[in-house]
Coordinates of C-alpha atoms in Angstrom, one line a residue:
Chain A
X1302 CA 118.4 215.6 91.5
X1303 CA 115.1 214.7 93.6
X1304 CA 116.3 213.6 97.5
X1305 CA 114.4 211.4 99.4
X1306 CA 110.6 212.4 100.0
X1307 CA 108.3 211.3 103.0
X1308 CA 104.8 211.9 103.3
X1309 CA 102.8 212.8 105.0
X1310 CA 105.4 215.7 107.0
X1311 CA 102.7 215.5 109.7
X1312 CA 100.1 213.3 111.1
X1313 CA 98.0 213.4 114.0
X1314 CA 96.4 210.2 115.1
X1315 CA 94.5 209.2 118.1
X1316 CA 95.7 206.1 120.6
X1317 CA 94.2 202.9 119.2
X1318 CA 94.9 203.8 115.4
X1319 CA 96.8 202.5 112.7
X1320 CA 99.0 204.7 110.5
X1321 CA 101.0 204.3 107.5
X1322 CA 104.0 206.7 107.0
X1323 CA 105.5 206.7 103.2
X1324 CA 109.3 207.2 102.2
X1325 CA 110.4 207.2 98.4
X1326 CA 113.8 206.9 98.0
X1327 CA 116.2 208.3 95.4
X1328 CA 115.9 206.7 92.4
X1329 CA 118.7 204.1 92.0
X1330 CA 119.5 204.1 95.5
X1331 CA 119.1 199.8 96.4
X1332 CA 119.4 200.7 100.4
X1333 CA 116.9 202.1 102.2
X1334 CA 116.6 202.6 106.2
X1335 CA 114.0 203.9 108.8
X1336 CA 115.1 205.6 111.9
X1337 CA 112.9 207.1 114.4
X1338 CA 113.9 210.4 116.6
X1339 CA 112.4 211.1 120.0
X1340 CA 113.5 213.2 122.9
X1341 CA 113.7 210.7 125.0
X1342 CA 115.3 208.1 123.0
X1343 CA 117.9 209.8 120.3
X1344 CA 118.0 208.6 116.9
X1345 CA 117.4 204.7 116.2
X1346 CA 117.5 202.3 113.5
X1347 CA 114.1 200.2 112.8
X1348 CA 114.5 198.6 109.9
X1349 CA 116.9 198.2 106.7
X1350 CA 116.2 197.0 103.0
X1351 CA 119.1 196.3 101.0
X1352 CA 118.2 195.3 97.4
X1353 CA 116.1 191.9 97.0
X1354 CA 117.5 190.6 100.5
X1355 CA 115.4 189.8 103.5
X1356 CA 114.8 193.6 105.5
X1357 CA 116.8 193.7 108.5
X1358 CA 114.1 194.0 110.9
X1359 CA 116.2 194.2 114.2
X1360 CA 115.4 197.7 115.3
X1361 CA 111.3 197.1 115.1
X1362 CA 110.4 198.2 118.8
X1363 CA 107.3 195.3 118.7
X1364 CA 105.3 193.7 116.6
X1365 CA 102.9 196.5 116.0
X1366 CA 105.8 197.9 113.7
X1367 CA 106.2 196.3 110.1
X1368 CA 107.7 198.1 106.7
X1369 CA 107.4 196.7 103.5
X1370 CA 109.0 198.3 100.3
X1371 CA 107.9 197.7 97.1
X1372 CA 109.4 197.2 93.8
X1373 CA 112.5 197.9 95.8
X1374 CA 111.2 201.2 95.3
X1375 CA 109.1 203.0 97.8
X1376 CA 108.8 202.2 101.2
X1377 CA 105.9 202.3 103.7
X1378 CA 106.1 201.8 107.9
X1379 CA 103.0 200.5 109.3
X1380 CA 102.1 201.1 112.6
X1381 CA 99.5 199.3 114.6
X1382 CA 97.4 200.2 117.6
X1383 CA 99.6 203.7 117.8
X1384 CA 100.8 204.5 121.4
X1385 CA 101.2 207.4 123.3
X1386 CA 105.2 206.6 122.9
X1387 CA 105.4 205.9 119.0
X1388 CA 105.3 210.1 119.2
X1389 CA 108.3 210.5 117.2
X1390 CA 109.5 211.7 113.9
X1391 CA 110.2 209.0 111.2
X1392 CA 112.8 209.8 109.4
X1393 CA 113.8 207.5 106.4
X1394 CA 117.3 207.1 104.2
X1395 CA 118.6 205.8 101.3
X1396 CA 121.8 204.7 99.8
X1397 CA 123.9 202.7 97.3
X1398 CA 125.7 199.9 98.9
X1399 CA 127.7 200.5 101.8
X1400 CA 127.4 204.3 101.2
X1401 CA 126.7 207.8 102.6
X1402 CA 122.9 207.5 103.8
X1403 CA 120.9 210.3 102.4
X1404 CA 118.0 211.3 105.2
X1405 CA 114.5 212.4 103.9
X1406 CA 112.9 215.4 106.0
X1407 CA 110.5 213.2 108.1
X1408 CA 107.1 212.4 108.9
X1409 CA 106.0 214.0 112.8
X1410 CA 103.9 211.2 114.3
X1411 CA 101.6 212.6 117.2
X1412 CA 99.4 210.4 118.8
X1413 CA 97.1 211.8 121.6
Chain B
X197 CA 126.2 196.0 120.6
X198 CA 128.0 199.3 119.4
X199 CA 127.8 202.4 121.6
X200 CA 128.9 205.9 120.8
X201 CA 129.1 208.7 123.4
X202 CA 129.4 212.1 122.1
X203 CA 131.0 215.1 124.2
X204 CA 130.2 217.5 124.9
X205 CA 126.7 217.2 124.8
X206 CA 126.0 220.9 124.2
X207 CA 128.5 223.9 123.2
X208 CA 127.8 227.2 123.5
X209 CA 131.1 229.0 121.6
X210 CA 132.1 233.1 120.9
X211 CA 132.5 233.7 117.2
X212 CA 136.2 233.2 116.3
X213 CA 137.3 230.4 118.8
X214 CA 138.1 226.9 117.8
X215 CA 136.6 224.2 119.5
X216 CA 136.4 220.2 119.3
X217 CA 133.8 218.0 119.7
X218 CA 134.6 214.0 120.3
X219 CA 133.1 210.8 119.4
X220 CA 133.6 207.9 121.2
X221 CA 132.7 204.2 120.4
X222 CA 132.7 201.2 121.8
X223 CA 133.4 198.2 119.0
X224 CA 135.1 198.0 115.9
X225 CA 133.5 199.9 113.1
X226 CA 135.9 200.7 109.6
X227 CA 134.0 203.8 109.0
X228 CA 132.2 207.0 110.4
X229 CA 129.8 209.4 109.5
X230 CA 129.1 212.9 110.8
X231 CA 125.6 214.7 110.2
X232 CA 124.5 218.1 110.7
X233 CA 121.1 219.0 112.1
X234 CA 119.3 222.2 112.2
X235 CA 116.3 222.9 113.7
X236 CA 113.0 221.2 112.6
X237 CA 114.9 220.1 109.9
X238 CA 116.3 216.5 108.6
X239 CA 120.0 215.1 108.9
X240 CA 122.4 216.7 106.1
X241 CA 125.4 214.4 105.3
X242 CA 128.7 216.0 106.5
X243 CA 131.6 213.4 106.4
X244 CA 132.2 210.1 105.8
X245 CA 135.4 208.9 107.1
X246 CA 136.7 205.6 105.6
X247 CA 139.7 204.6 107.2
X248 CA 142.1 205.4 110.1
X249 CA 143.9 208.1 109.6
X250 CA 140.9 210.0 107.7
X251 CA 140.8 213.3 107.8
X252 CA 138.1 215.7 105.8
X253 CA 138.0 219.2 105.8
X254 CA 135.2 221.6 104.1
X255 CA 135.3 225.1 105.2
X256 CA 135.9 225.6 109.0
X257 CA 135.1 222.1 109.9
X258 CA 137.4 219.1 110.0
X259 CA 136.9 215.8 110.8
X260 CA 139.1 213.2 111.9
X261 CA 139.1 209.5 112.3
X262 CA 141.5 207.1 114.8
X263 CA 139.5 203.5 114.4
X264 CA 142.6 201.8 116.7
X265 CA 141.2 204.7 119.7
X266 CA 137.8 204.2 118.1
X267 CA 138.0 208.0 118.3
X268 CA 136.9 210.6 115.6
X269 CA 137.0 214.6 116.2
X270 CA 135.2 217.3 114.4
X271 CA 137.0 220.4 114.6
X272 CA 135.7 223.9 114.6
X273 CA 138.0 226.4 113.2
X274 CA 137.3 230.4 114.1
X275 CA 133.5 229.5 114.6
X276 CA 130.5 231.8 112.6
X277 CA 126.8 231.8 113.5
X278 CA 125.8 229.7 110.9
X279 CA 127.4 227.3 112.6
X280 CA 124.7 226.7 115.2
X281 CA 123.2 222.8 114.4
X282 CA 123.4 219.9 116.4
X283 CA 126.2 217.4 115.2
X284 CA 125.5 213.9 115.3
X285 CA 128.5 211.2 114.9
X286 CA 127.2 207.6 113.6
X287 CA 129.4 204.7 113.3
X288 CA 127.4 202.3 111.2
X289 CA 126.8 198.5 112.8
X290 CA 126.7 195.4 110.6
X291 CA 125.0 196.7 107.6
X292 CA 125.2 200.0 107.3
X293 CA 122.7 200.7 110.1
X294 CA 124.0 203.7 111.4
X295 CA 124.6 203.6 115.3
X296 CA 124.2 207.6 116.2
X297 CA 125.4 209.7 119.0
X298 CA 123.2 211.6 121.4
X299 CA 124.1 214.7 119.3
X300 CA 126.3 217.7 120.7
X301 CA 124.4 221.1 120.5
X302 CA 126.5 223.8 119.0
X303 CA 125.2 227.4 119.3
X304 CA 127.8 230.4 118.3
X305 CA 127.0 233.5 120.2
X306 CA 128.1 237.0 118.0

């Protein structure tokens, strides 16, 4: 069946901009996550949505991050004012409950 | 706040030798996950390990889990090139966030 899809694979923004970064998960799957990978940092959890529950927003680096998800479908992460140090790639999961996470291939986020 | 400490942090193995790589971590977690990633690509789901005691096997990798040592091994058995990924291990905090390792980087020389 269809994985976990993110688009766009790339974007290139400029310092200052706002982006939006898009993660469908697989269908059925009530758990969706978004981590971020950078060299510097590793791989870290930003935010979790689990079914009709209030997202677990306590791995947002500020308050220029937010992620809504819709229909407790898809999923978009909003970020505000980009910074030279949101240069990562977004990488978003999903899952049943309590279950193996299933990664999507990522969106590269540049910002110059 | 869970912590996890992967070792070593990079592997460079002959084709045929066994090798371990470990996974520490700091607090109590009931399971564990191990991911594979190659290059430019996304995580692909390895093991889950669900209880102490765990172990998985699929083909010349085996993983292991000791949540009293808060421990877990992945085993390399007689190592092929196709090996060559980084392995991430990722206890999961409160739920199911995944808390990963820095990664350890395999390469398999022929």
């Amino acid at each position: 069946g269809a994985g976990v899809s993110q688009s766009p694979s790339n974007k290139v923004t400029e310092k200052g901009k706002d982006v939006e970064l898009r993660c469908d998960p697989i269908s059925g799957h009530t758990a969706l996550y978004w981590y971020r990978q950078s060299l510097g940092q590793g791989l870290e959890f930003l935010i979790y949505f689990q079914g009709n529950s209030a997202p677990d927003k306590s791995g947002l680096p500020s308050d220029r991050f937010s992620a809504e998800r819709t229909g407790g479908s898809v999923s978009t992460l909003t970020i505000q004012r980009t910074q030279q140090e949101d240069s990562a790639v977004y990488l978003c999961a999903s899952s049943l409950p309590w279950d193996t996470q299933y990664f999507g291939p990522g969106t590269r986020l540049t910002v110059l | 706040e869970l912590k996890v400490e992967q070792n070593p942090l990079f592997l460079s193995m002959q084709e045929g030798k066994n090798y371990t790589i470990y996974c520490n971590y700091s607090t109590t977690s009931d399971r564990l996950y191990w991911y594979r990633q190659d290059p430019g690509k996304s995580l692909e789901s390895l093991f889950v390990l669900l209880s102490n005691g765990a172990v998985k096997q699929e083909g010349r990798l085996m993983a292991s889990l000791d949540t009293k040592a808060r421990l877990s091994t992945l085993h390399i058995t007689a190592a092929v090139h196709d090996l060559s990924a980084t392995y991430f291990c990722a206890p999961p905090e409160y739920g199911n966030k995944l808390v990963f390792g820095a990664g350890t980087i395999l390469r398999v020389k022929s």
